[in-house]
Short mmCIF file of N, CA and C in Angstrom, two decimals:
data_model
loop_
_atom_site.label_atom_id
_atom_site.label_comp_id
_atom_site.label_asym_id
_atom_site.label_seq_id
_atom_site.Cartn_x
_atom_site.Cartn_y
_atom_site.Cartn_z
N UNK A 1 -8.78 -14.79 24.10
CA UNK A 1 -8.53 -16.05 23.41
C UNK A 1 -8.45 -15.80 21.91
N UNK A 2 -7.53 -16.47 21.27
CA UNK A 2 -7.32 -16.34 19.84
C UNK A 2 -8.41 -17.04 19.05
N UNK A 3 -8.70 -16.49 17.88
CA UNK A 3 -9.56 -17.20 16.93
C UNK A 3 -8.71 -18.32 16.34
N UNK A 4 -9.27 -19.48 16.17
CA UNK A 4 -8.52 -20.57 15.56
C UNK A 4 -8.90 -20.76 14.10
N UNK A 5 -10.12 -20.36 13.74
CA UNK A 5 -10.55 -20.48 12.36
C UNK A 5 -11.61 -19.41 12.08
N UNK A 6 -11.78 -19.13 10.79
CA UNK A 6 -12.81 -18.20 10.33
C UNK A 6 -13.28 -18.68 8.96
N UNK A 7 -14.56 -18.59 8.73
CA UNK A 7 -15.08 -18.97 7.41
C UNK A 7 -15.09 -17.75 6.50
N UNK A 8 -15.19 -18.02 5.20
CA UNK A 8 -15.19 -16.91 4.25
C UNK A 8 -16.41 -16.02 4.44
N UNK A 9 -17.53 -16.58 4.88
CA UNK A 9 -18.72 -15.75 5.11
C UNK A 9 -18.60 -14.92 6.38
N UNK A 10 -17.78 -15.33 7.31
CA UNK A 10 -17.60 -14.58 8.56
C UNK A 10 -16.56 -13.47 8.44
N UNK A 11 -15.87 -13.42 7.33
CA UNK A 11 -14.82 -12.41 7.19
C UNK A 11 -15.35 -11.00 7.38
N UNK A 12 -16.55 -10.72 6.90
CA UNK A 12 -17.12 -9.38 7.05
C UNK A 12 -17.57 -9.11 8.47
N UNK A 13 -18.21 -10.08 9.10
CA UNK A 13 -18.82 -9.83 10.41
C UNK A 13 -17.84 -9.96 11.56
N UNK A 14 -16.79 -10.73 11.40
CA UNK A 14 -15.85 -10.94 12.49
C UNK A 14 -14.47 -10.37 12.18
N UNK A 15 -14.44 -9.33 11.37
CA UNK A 15 -13.14 -8.77 10.99
C UNK A 15 -12.42 -8.14 12.18
N UNK A 16 -13.15 -7.55 13.13
CA UNK A 16 -12.50 -6.94 14.30
C UNK A 16 -11.80 -8.01 15.13
N UNK A 17 -12.45 -9.15 15.31
CA UNK A 17 -11.82 -10.25 16.06
C UNK A 17 -10.60 -10.79 15.32
N UNK A 18 -10.71 -10.85 14.01
CA UNK A 18 -9.58 -11.31 13.19
C UNK A 18 -8.39 -10.38 13.36
N UNK A 19 -8.65 -9.08 13.30
CA UNK A 19 -7.57 -8.09 13.45
C UNK A 19 -6.94 -8.20 14.84
N UNK A 20 -7.75 -8.37 15.88
CA UNK A 20 -7.22 -8.52 17.23
C UNK A 20 -6.31 -9.73 17.33
N UNK A 21 -6.74 -10.82 16.74
CA UNK A 21 -5.93 -12.05 16.77
C UNK A 21 -4.61 -11.85 16.05
N UNK A 22 -4.65 -11.20 14.89
CA UNK A 22 -3.43 -10.96 14.13
C UNK A 22 -2.49 -10.01 14.85
N UNK A 23 -3.05 -9.02 15.56
CA UNK A 23 -2.21 -8.09 16.32
C UNK A 23 -1.51 -8.79 17.47
N UNK A 24 -2.07 -9.89 17.95
CA UNK A 24 -1.45 -10.67 19.03
C UNK A 24 -0.61 -11.81 18.47
N UNK A 25 -0.23 -11.69 17.18
CA UNK A 25 0.60 -12.67 16.49
C UNK A 25 -0.03 -14.06 16.41
N UNK A 26 -1.34 -14.10 16.34
CA UNK A 26 -2.03 -15.38 16.18
C UNK A 26 -2.24 -15.71 14.72
N UNK A 27 -2.41 -17.00 14.43
CA UNK A 27 -2.69 -17.47 13.08
C UNK A 27 -4.12 -17.98 13.06
N UNK A 28 -4.80 -17.76 11.93
CA UNK A 28 -6.19 -18.15 11.80
C UNK A 28 -6.35 -18.96 10.52
N UNK A 29 -6.98 -20.12 10.61
CA UNK A 29 -7.25 -20.94 9.44
C UNK A 29 -8.48 -20.38 8.72
N UNK A 30 -8.41 -20.30 7.41
CA UNK A 30 -9.52 -19.82 6.60
C UNK A 30 -10.24 -21.03 6.01
N UNK A 31 -11.54 -21.10 6.29
CA UNK A 31 -12.35 -22.25 5.86
C UNK A 31 -13.34 -21.79 4.80
N UNK A 32 -13.41 -22.56 3.72
CA UNK A 32 -14.38 -22.30 2.64
C UNK A 32 -15.02 -23.63 2.25
N UNK A 33 -16.34 -23.72 2.39
CA UNK A 33 -17.10 -24.92 2.09
C UNK A 33 -16.54 -26.15 2.82
N UNK A 34 -16.34 -25.99 4.11
CA UNK A 34 -15.91 -27.05 5.02
C UNK A 34 -14.49 -27.55 4.77
N UNK A 35 -13.69 -26.78 4.05
CA UNK A 35 -12.30 -27.17 3.81
C UNK A 35 -11.39 -26.01 4.18
N UNK A 36 -10.29 -26.34 4.81
CA UNK A 36 -9.29 -25.32 5.13
C UNK A 36 -8.56 -25.00 3.83
N UNK A 37 -8.66 -23.75 3.41
CA UNK A 37 -8.02 -23.36 2.14
C UNK A 37 -6.79 -22.48 2.34
N UNK A 38 -6.55 -22.06 3.58
CA UNK A 38 -5.38 -21.24 3.81
C UNK A 38 -5.25 -20.84 5.26
N UNK A 39 -4.17 -20.14 5.52
CA UNK A 39 -3.90 -19.64 6.87
C UNK A 39 -3.65 -18.15 6.77
N UNK A 40 -4.31 -17.39 7.63
CA UNK A 40 -4.10 -15.95 7.71
C UNK A 40 -3.17 -15.71 8.88
N UNK A 41 -2.03 -15.07 8.61
CA UNK A 41 -1.06 -14.81 9.66
C UNK A 41 -0.53 -13.40 9.54
N UNK A 42 -0.06 -12.83 10.64
CA UNK A 42 0.44 -11.45 10.59
C UNK A 42 1.75 -11.36 9.82
N UNK A 43 2.00 -10.20 9.23
CA UNK A 43 3.28 -10.01 8.57
C UNK A 43 4.35 -9.81 9.62
N UNK A 44 5.58 -10.08 9.25
CA UNK A 44 6.65 -10.06 10.25
C UNK A 44 7.04 -8.65 10.68
N UNK A 45 7.19 -7.76 9.73
CA UNK A 45 7.65 -6.41 10.08
C UNK A 45 6.72 -5.37 9.48
N UNK A 46 6.22 -4.50 10.31
CA UNK A 46 5.38 -3.41 9.83
C UNK A 46 6.29 -2.28 9.36
N UNK A 47 5.96 -1.65 8.22
CA UNK A 47 6.77 -0.50 7.82
C UNK A 47 6.57 0.64 8.81
N UNK A 48 7.67 1.28 9.17
CA UNK A 48 7.56 2.34 10.16
C UNK A 48 7.11 3.64 9.51
N UNK A 49 6.47 4.45 10.28
CA UNK A 49 6.01 5.75 9.80
C UNK A 49 7.21 6.69 9.71
N UNK A 50 7.10 7.68 8.83
CA UNK A 50 8.18 8.65 8.70
C UNK A 50 8.27 9.51 9.96
N UNK A 51 9.47 9.68 10.44
CA UNK A 51 9.68 10.54 11.60
C UNK A 51 10.22 11.88 11.12
N UNK A 52 10.33 12.80 12.02
CA UNK A 52 10.85 14.12 11.70
C UNK A 52 12.27 14.01 11.14
N UNK A 53 13.07 13.09 11.67
CA UNK A 53 14.45 12.91 11.20
C UNK A 53 14.44 12.43 9.75
N UNK A 54 13.57 11.46 9.43
CA UNK A 54 13.48 10.96 8.06
C UNK A 54 13.07 12.06 7.10
N UNK A 55 12.13 12.88 7.51
CA UNK A 55 11.66 13.96 6.65
C UNK A 55 12.78 14.97 6.40
N UNK A 56 13.55 15.25 7.43
CA UNK A 56 14.67 16.18 7.28
C UNK A 56 15.72 15.60 6.33
N UNK A 57 15.96 14.29 6.39
CA UNK A 57 16.91 13.66 5.47
C UNK A 57 16.42 13.76 4.03
N UNK A 58 15.12 13.60 3.82
CA UNK A 58 14.56 13.72 2.48
C UNK A 58 14.71 15.15 1.96
N UNK A 59 14.43 16.12 2.83
CA UNK A 59 14.59 17.53 2.43
C UNK A 59 16.04 17.85 2.09
N UNK A 60 16.96 17.32 2.87
CA UNK A 60 18.39 17.55 2.64
C UNK A 60 18.81 16.94 1.29
N UNK A 61 18.36 15.72 1.01
CA UNK A 61 18.69 15.07 -0.24
C UNK A 61 18.10 15.83 -1.43
N UNK A 62 16.88 16.33 -1.28
CA UNK A 62 16.24 17.09 -2.36
C UNK A 62 17.01 18.39 -2.63
N UNK A 63 17.49 19.01 -1.56
CA UNK A 63 18.24 20.25 -1.72
C UNK A 63 19.57 19.99 -2.43
N UNK A 64 20.21 18.85 -2.10
CA UNK A 64 21.47 18.50 -2.74
C UNK A 64 21.28 18.20 -4.23
N UNK A 65 20.15 17.63 -4.60
CA UNK A 65 19.89 17.34 -6.00
C UNK A 65 19.68 18.61 -6.82
N UNK A 66 19.16 19.64 -6.16
CA UNK A 66 18.96 20.94 -6.79
C UNK A 66 18.15 20.82 -8.09
N UNK A 67 17.03 20.13 -8.02
CA UNK A 67 16.18 19.96 -9.19
C UNK A 67 15.41 21.25 -9.47
N UNK A 68 15.12 21.51 -10.77
CA UNK A 68 14.39 22.74 -11.09
C UNK A 68 12.94 22.65 -10.62
N UNK A 69 12.41 23.78 -10.23
CA UNK A 69 11.01 23.83 -9.83
C UNK A 69 10.17 24.01 -11.08
N UNK A 70 9.15 23.15 -11.24
CA UNK A 70 8.29 23.20 -12.41
C UNK A 70 6.88 23.59 -12.00
N UNK A 71 6.23 24.37 -12.86
CA UNK A 71 4.84 24.72 -12.61
C UNK A 71 3.97 23.53 -13.03
N UNK A 72 2.71 23.58 -12.66
CA UNK A 72 1.78 22.52 -13.06
C UNK A 72 1.68 22.45 -14.58
N UNK A 73 1.69 23.60 -15.22
CA UNK A 73 1.59 23.65 -16.68
C UNK A 73 2.80 22.99 -17.33
N UNK A 74 3.99 23.24 -16.78
CA UNK A 74 5.21 22.64 -17.32
C UNK A 74 5.22 21.12 -17.11
N UNK A 75 4.75 20.69 -15.93
CA UNK A 75 4.66 19.25 -15.66
C UNK A 75 3.69 18.56 -16.61
N UNK A 76 2.54 19.20 -16.83
CA UNK A 76 1.53 18.66 -17.74
C UNK A 76 2.09 18.55 -19.15
N UNK A 77 2.81 19.56 -19.59
CA UNK A 77 3.40 19.57 -20.94
C UNK A 77 4.43 18.45 -21.08
N UNK A 78 5.27 18.28 -20.09
CA UNK A 78 6.28 17.23 -20.10
C UNK A 78 5.64 15.84 -20.09
N UNK A 79 4.60 15.68 -19.29
CA UNK A 79 3.91 14.40 -19.19
C UNK A 79 3.21 14.07 -20.51
N UNK A 80 2.55 15.05 -21.12
CA UNK A 80 1.90 14.84 -22.42
C UNK A 80 2.92 14.43 -23.48
N UNK A 81 4.08 15.08 -23.46
CA UNK A 81 5.13 14.75 -24.42
C UNK A 81 5.58 13.30 -24.23
N UNK A 82 5.75 12.89 -22.99
CA UNK A 82 6.14 11.51 -22.69
C UNK A 82 5.08 10.52 -23.20
N UNK A 83 3.79 10.83 -22.96
CA UNK A 83 2.72 9.94 -23.42
C UNK A 83 2.69 9.85 -24.94
N UNK A 84 2.90 10.96 -25.62
CA UNK A 84 2.91 10.95 -27.07
C UNK A 84 4.06 10.08 -27.61
N UNK A 85 5.23 10.19 -26.97
CA UNK A 85 6.38 9.38 -27.41
C UNK A 85 6.12 7.89 -27.14
N UNK A 86 5.47 7.61 -26.04
CA UNK A 86 5.26 6.21 -25.66
C UNK A 86 4.10 5.57 -26.42
N UNK A 87 2.97 6.28 -26.56
CA UNK A 87 1.76 5.68 -27.09
C UNK A 87 1.34 6.21 -28.46
N UNK A 88 1.89 7.30 -28.91
CA UNK A 88 1.55 7.81 -30.22
C UNK A 88 0.43 8.84 -30.21
N UNK A 89 -0.02 9.20 -31.41
CA UNK A 89 -0.96 10.30 -31.59
C UNK A 89 -2.36 10.01 -31.09
N UNK A 90 -2.84 8.78 -31.15
CA UNK A 90 -4.24 8.47 -30.85
C UNK A 90 -4.49 8.34 -29.36
N UNK A 91 -4.12 9.33 -28.61
CA UNK A 91 -4.31 9.34 -27.17
C UNK A 91 -5.37 10.39 -26.82
N UNK A 92 -6.35 9.97 -26.06
CA UNK A 92 -7.41 10.95 -25.72
C UNK A 92 -7.17 11.55 -24.37
#
């Protein structure tokens, strides 16, 4: 059975039930001091995890860009230069 409402104080103790309800596409009213202040509902589309095909496409695109490989020291130097240009000398 779906949860129909949850109070703000129950959010910590009944979070597992809330998650179960949301996973079953249920909506839950949020109550604070005896007043309904909102509705908690699941998002429509979950972002998908990267698959092996997606990773291969990223590798292929990176190879086509042919960007130079930088050491950590070179990256740090470039980043410091950027910060100096953006914020000035008084940067700690």
